[in-house]
Structures are given as C-alpha cells and as structure tokens.
CSV table of C-alpha atoms in Angstrom, one decimal:
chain,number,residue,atom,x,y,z
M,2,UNK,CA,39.8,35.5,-37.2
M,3,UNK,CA,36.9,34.6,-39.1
M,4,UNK,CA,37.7,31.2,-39.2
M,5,UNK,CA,38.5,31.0,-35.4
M,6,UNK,CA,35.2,32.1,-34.8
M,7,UNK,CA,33.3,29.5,-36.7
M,8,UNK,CA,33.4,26.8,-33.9
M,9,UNK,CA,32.4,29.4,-31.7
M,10,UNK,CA,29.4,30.2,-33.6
M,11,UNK,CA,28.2,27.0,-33.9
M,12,UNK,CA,28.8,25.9,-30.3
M,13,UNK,CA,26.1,28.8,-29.6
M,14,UNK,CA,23.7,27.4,-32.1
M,15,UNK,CA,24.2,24.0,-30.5
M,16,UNK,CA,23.2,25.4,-26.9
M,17,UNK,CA,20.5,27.3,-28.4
M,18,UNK,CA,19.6,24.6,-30.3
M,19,UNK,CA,19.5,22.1,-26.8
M,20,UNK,CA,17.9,24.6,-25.1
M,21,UNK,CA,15.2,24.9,-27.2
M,22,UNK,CA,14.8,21.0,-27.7
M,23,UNK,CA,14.4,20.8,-23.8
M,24,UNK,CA,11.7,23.6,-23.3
M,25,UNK,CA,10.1,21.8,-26.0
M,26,UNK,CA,10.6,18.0,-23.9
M,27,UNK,CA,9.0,20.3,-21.0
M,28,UNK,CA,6.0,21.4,-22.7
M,29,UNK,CA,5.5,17.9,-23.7
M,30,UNK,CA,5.8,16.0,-20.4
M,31,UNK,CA,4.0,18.4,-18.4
M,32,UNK,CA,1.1,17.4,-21.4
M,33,UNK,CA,1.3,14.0,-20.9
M,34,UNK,CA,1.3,14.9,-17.2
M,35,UNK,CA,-2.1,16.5,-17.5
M,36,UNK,CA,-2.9,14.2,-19.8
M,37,UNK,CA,-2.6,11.5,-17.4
M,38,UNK,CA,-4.0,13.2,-14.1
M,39,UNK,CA,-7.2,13.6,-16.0
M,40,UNK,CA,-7.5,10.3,-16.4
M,41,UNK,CA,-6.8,8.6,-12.8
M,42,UNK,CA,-9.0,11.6,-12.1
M,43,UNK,CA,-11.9,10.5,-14.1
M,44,UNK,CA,-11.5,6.9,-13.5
M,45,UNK,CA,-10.7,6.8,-9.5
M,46,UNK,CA,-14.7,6.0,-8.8
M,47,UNK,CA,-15.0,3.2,-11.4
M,48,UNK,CA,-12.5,1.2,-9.0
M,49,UNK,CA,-13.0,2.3,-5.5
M,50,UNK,CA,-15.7,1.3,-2.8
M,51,UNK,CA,-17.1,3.9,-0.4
M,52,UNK,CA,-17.9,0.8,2.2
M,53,UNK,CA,-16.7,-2.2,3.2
M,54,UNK,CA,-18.8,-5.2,2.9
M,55,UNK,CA,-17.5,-6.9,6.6
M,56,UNK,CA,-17.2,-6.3,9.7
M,57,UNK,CA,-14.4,-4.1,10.6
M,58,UNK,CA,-12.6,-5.9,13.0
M,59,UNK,CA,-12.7,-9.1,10.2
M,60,UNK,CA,-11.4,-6.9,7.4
M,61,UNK,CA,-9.0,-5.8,9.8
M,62,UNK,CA,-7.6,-9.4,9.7
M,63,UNK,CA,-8.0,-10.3,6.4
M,64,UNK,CA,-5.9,-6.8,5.3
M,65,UNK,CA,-3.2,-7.0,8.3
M,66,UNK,CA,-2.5,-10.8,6.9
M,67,UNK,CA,-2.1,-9.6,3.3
M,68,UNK,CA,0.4,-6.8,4.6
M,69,UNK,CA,1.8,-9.6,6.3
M,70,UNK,CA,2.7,-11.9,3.3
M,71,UNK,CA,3.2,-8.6,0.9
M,72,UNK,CA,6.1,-7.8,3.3
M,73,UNK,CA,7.5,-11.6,3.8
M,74,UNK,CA,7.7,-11.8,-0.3
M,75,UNK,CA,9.0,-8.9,-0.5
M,76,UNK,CA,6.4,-7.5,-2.6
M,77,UNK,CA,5.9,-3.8,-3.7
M,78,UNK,CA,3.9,-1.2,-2.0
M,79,UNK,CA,1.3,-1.3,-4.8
M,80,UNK,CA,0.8,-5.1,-4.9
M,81,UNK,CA,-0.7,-5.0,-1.5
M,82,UNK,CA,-2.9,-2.0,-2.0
M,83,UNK,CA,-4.3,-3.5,-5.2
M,84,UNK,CA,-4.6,-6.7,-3.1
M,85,UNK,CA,-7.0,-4.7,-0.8
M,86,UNK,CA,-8.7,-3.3,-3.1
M,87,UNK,CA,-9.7,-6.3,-4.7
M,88,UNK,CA,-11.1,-7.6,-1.2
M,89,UNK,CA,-13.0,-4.9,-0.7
M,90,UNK,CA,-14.7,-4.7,-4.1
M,91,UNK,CA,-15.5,-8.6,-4.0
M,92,UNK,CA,-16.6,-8.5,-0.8
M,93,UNK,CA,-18.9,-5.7,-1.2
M,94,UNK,CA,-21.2,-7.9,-3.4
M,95,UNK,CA,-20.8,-11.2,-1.6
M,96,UNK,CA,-21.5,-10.0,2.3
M,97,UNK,CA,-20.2,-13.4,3.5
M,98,UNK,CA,-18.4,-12.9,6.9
M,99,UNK,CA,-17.3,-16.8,7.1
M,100,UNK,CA,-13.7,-17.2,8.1
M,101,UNK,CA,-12.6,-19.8,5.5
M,102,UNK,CA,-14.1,-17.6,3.2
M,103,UNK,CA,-12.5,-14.6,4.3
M,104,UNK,CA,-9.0,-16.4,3.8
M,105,UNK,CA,-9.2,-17.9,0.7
M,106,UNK,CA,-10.4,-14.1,-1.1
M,107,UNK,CA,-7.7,-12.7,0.4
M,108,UNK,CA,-5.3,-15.7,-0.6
M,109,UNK,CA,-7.1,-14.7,-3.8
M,110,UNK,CA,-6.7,-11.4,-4.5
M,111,UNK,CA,-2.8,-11.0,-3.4
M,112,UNK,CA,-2.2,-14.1,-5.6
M,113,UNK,CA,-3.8,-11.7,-8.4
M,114,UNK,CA,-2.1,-8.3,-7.1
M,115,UNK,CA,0.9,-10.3,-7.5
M,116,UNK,CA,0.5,-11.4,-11.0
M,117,UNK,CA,-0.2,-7.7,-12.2
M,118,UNK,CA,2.3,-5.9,-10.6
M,119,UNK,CA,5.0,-8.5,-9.1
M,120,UNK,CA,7.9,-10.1,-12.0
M,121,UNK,CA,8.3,-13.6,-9.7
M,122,UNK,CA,5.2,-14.9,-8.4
M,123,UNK,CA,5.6,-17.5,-5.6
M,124,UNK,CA,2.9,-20.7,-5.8
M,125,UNK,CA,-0.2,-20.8,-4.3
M,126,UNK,CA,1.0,-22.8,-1.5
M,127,UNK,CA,3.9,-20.7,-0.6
M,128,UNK,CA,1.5,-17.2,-0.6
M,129,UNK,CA,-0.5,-19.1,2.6
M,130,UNK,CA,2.1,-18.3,5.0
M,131,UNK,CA,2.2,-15.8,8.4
M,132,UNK,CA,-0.2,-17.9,10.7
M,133,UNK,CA,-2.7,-18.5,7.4
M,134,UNK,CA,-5.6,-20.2,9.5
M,135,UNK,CA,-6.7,-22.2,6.6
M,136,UNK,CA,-4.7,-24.4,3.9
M,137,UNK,CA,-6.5,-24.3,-0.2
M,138,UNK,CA,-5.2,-26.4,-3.1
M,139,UNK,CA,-4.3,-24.7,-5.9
M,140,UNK,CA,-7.6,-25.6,-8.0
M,141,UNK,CA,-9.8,-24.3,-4.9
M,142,UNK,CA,-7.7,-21.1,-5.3
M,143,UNK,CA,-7.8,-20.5,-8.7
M,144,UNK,CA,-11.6,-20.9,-9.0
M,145,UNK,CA,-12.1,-18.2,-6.6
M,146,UNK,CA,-9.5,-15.8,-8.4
M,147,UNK,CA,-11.8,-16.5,-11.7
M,148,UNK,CA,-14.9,-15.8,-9.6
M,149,UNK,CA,-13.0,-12.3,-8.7
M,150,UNK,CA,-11.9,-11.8,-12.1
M,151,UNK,CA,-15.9,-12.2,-13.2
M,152,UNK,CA,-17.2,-10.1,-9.9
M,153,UNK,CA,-14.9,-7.2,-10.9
M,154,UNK,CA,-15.5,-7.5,-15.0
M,155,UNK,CA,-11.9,-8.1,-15.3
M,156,UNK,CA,-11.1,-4.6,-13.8
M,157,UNK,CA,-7.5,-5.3,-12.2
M,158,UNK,CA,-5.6,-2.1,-13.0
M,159,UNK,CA,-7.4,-0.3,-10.2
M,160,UNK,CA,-6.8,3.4,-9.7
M,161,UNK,CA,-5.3,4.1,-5.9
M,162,UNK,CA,-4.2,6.6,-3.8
M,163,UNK,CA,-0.5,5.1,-4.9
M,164,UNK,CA,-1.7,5.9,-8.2
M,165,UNK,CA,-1.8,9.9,-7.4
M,166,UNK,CA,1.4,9.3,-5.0
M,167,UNK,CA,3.9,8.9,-7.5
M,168,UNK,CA,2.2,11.0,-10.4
M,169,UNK,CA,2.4,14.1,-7.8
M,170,UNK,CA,5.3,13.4,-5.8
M,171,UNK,CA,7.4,13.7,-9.1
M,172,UNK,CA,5.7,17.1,-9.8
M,173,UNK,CA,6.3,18.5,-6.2
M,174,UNK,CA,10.3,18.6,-6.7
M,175,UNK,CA,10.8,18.7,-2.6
M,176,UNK,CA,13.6,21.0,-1.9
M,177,UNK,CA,14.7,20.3,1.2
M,178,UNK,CA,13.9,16.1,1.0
M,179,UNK,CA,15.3,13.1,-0.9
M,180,UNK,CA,12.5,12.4,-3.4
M,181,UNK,CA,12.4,8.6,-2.5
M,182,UNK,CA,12.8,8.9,0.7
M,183,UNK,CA,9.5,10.9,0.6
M,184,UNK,CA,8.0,8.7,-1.8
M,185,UNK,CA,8.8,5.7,0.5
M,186,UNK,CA,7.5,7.7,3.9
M,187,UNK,CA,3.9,8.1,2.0
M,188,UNK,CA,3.9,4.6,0.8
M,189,UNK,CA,4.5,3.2,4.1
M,190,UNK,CA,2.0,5.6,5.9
M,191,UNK,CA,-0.6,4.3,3.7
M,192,UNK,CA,0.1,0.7,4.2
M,193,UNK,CA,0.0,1.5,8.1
M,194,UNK,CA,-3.6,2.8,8.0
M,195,UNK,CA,-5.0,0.5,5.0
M,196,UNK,CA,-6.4,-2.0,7.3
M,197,UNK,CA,-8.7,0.8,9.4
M,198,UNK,CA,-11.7,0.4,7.7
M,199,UNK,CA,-12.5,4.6,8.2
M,200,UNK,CA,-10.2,5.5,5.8
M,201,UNK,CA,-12.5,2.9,3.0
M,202,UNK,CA,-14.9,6.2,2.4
M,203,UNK,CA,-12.0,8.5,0.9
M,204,UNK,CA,-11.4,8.2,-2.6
M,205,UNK,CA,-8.0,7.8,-3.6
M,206,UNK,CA,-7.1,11.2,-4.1
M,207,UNK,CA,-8.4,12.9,-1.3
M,208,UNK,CA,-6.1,9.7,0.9
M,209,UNK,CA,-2.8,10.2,-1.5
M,210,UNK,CA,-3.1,14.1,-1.0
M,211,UNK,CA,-3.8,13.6,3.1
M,212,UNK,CA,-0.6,10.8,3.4
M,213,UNK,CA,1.3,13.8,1.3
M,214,UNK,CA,0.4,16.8,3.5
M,215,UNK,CA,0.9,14.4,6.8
M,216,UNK,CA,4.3,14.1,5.7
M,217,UNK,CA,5.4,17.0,4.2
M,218,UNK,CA,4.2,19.1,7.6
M,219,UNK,CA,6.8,17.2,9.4
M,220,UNK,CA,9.5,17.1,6.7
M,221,UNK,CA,9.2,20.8,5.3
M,222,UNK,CA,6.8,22.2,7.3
M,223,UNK,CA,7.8,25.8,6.8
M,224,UNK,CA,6.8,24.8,2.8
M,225,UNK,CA,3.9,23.3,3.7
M,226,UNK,CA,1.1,25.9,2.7
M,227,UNK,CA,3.0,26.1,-0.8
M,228,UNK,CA,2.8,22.4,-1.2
M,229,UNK,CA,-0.7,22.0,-0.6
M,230,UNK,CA,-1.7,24.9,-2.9
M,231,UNK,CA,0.0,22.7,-5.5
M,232,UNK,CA,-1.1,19.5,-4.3
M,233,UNK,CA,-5.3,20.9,-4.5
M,234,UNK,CA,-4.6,22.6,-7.8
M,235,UNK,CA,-3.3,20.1,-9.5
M,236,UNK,CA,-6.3,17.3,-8.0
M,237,UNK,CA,-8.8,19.8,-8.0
M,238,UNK,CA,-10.1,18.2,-4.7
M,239,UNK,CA,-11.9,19.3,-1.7
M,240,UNK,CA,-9.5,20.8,0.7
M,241,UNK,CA,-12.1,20.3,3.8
M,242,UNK,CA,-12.0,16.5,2.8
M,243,UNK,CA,-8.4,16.5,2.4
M,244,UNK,CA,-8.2,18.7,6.1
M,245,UNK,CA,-10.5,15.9,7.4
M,246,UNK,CA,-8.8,13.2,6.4
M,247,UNK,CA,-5.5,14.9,7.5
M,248,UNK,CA,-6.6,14.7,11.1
M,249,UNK,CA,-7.8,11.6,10.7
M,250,UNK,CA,-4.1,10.1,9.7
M,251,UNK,CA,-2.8,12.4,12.7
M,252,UNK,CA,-4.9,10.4,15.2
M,253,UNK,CA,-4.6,6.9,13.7
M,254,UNK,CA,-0.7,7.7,13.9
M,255,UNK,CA,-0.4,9.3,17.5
M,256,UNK,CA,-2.6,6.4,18.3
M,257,UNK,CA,-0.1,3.2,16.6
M,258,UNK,CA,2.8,5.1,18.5
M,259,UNK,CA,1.2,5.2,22.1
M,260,UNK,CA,0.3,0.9,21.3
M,261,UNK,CA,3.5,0.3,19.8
M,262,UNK,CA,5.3,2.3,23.5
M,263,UNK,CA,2.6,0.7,25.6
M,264,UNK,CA,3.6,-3.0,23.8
M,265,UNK,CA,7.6,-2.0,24.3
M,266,UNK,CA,6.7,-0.9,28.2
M,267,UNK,CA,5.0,-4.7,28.7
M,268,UNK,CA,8.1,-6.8,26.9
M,269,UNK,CA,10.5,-4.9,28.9
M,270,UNK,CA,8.7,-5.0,31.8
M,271,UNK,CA,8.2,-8.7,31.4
M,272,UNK,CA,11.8,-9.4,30.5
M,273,UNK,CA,13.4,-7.5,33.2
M,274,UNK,CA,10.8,-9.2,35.4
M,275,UNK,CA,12.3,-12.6,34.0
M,276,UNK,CA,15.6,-11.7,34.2
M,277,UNK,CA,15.5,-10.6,38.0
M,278,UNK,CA,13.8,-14.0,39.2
M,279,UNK,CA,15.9,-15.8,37.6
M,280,UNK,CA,19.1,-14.0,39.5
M,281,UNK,CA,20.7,-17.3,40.7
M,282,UNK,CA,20.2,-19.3,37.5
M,283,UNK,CA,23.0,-20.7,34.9
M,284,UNK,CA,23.9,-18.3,32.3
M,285,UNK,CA,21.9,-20.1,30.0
M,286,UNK,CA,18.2,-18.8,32.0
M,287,UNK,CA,19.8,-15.4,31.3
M,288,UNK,CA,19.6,-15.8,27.9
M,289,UNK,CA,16.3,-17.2,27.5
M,290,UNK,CA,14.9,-14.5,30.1
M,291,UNK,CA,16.2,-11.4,28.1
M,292,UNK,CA,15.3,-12.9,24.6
M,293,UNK,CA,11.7,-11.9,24.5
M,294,UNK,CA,11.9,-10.5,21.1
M,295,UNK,CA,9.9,-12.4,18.5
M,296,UNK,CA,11.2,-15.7,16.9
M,297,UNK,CA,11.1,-16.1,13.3
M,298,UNK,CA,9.2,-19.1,12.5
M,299,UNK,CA,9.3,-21.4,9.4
M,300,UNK,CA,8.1,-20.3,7.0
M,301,UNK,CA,5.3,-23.4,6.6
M,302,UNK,CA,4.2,-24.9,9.8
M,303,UNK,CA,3.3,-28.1,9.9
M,304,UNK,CA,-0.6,-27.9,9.7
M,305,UNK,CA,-3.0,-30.5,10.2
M,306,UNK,CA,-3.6,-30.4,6.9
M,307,UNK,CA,-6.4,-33.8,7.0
M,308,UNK,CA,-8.3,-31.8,9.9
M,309,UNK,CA,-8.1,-28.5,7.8
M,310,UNK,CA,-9.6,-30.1,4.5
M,311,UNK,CA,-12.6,-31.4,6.7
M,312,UNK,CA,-13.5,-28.1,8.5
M,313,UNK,CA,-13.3,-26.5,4.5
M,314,UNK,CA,-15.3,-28.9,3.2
M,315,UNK,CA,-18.1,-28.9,6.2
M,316,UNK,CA,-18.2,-25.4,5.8
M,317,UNK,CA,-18.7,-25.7,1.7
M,318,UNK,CA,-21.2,-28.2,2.4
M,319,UNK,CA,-23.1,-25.6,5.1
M,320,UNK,CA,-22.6,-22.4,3.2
C-alpha cells in the first residue's frame, strides 16, 4: 500500500507546489503592475498639452485627416493618438495657423507615429492620401519630422489615455463582457472625440477613465459603481474631473448620433427623391439614382502637382 501511495503523495506536492508558484507569479505581476501605473502616472504631464495652439475648427481638420489615413493604412489605434499628440505639442510652440503648414506637420507627425508603433511603414508619398490638400517631397517632409523630433527633445513615447486603457482594462477582469471587445469600444470612442479640441485640457488619465466609465454604464451597468471604485483607486484621480469629463463624452456622443441620423435622413431623402423623378427612365437611371452611397476613390488623385509646388513655395517664400 505504501508504495501505491507514493505517486499519490507526490502528485499533492506537485499541486501544492504549482499553486504556490502561481500566488507567487500573482504577487509579482500585480508589482510590476504598480510598478508601471506609477510611472505613466508620474510621467502623463511631461507629454501632454492642456491647449491647443490653433484654431479649433483647423485642428479639427488637421486631426479628422490623420484618423482618416490611420484608418485607410490600417494603422493601430495608438498610432493615431500619438500622431495627435505630436500635433498638438509642435503646434503649441509654433502658433502658425497657415494651411500648408498645417498639412505637412500632420503629414509629419503620422509619418513618425507610424515609425514608433507601426511594423510596415508606407512612403511619404503614399501617407498623403484622403483629399491631402497639399503634395511634399520626401526631403520637405523629413525636415519637418527632424524639426518635430528637436521641438519635442526627442520625446516620442508619449504617455496617453491609451496608455491607461489597456494597463486598466486588463486589471478590471469584466464579467459579463469580452475583454477586447471592451478594449476595442474604448479605443474607438476615444478616436471619435480626439479631434474636439475640449477634450485637449484632460490629462490622459482622467479621458481613459471617462471613455471606461462611458462604456462600462452601458455594457454592465448594474457593475458600474464597483468598477469605478476600482478604476479611481487604482489612478488616484479626481472623480469630479472624471464625472465632468463623463458628461462631456455623453454629449459629444448623443450629439455625432443625432448628425450621423440627420446625414442618413438627407441621403435618403435625396435618393428616394431621385429615384421617384426618374420613374419613367431606363433601368440603368435607377441605379444611378439609388446609389448615393459614397464612392471609393483612388487612392492618389491625379493632382496638379506643378500648380501645388508653386502655391508651397510662394507660401515659404511669404512665411
């Protein structure tokens, strides 16, 4: 019997043995965990601007075009936030609201975003697509990325609210909601409101916490005091920022989905309108009058690229 009971034994000592091993693995990631949270916590002001330096509505443009390009690459979530980020901090110490200028930071700083974070970097041309008013060689390009590069002291791996987004969201363990699916809601809630110039002021805690909350209340809501109890411990933040902020998202988001009805209403409206003059056409004026969804365009318009080069260097010349 003895001897039958050896393997029996040991197999005890092994799952004590394992057990131990992961309460030890425990204690040492939830170290590194608030090892790490100190640190985006203590660096998140080096990186972030509490103002923009343009106008809104320009900054509006600039950002909505990055998104734009982010998207048609293919790029990650993070690529076009640090993208944005750059923009803002260059632009806070060089006030110039000039168009061209405008473009080619932005061309700029995604090209850059995209070298940090991004494994396959397209060229500089093929970045300058979605309706890019302006067309920049390469070497026009790259001196203003080496201008940014000095401007921010060579501060690239900027701490954002997608910074405390993923550190947190792996913490929260959501019971009742895919992990990545959560993660992917918050990501694309931030890109949806990065371009509104009113959320520039919140650091990038207070903004990862508020895109958490937002969508946690309309996941788990009956979890949603528990959450945020976790989610302000863990950041130590202000919770009336965070409540601010909150309602801030809430109206920027009730406000995108009343535009995005009111935009549906007017292409129905026209293409029903089309369709019903058109009742005694061919089959083919049909077609054409129910397809008022948007066409995909090249991906490089032809450009006049001669007239372009003028206007850039006129506007060097005047600047």
């Amino acid at each position: 019997m003895a001897v039958n009971q050896k393997p029996l034994f040991d197999a005890l000592y092994c799952e004590e043995e394992e057990e131990e091993e992961e309460e030890e693995e425990e204690e040492e990631e939830s170290d590194d965990d608030q090892e790490l949270l100190h640190s985006l916590v203590s660096r998140e002001r080096e990186t972030r601007v509490s103002e923009t330096g343009l106008v809104s509505l320009s900054r509006k443009e600039a950002v909505e075009w990055i998104l734009r390009v982010n998207s048609h690459h293919g790029f990650s979530a993070l690529t076009a936030v640090l993208a944005v980020n750059y923009l803002d901090r260059f632009l806070l110490n060089f006030k110039k609201d000039k168009r061209w200028m405008l473009q080619l930071v932005a061309v700029a700083s995604l090209s850059l975003a995209a070298k940090v974070e991004e494994t396959s970097v397209p060229l500089l041309l093929d970045l300058q697509v979605e309706d890019a008013e302006y067309l920049f060689e390469a070497k026009t390009i790259q001196r203003m990325e080496l201008l940014i590069l000095s401007s921010l002291k060579w501060r690239m791996n900027a701490v954002t609210p997608l910074s405390f987004l993923h550190h947190i969201v792996r913490r929260l363990r959501l019971k009742n909601y895919n992990h990545w699916e959560f993660l992917r809601s918050s990501e694309n809630l931030i890109l949806s409101v990065i371009a509104d110039s009113r959320f520039v002021r919140y650091l990038p805690s207070v903004l990862a916490a508020a895109t958490m909350l937002h969508i946690i209340n309309q996941v788990e809501p009956s979890n949603a005091i528990e959450y945020e109890n976790q989610i302000l411990g863990a950041l130590k933040i202000n919770k009336e920022e965070v409540d601010e902020c909150c309602e801030q998202l809430s109206d920027v988001t009730l406000e995108g989905e009343k535009n995005r009805k009111q935009k549906n209403w007017e292409i129905g409206d026209s293409s029903s309108g089309a369709i019903m003059s058109s009742s005694d056409a061919s089959n083919d004026s049909w077609e054409i009058g129910g397809a008022s969804s948007p066409q995909h365009h090249p991906i490089l318009k032809k450009r006049r690229v001669g007239e372009q080069h003028m206007k850039l260097q006129s506007s060097s010349q005047h600047s």
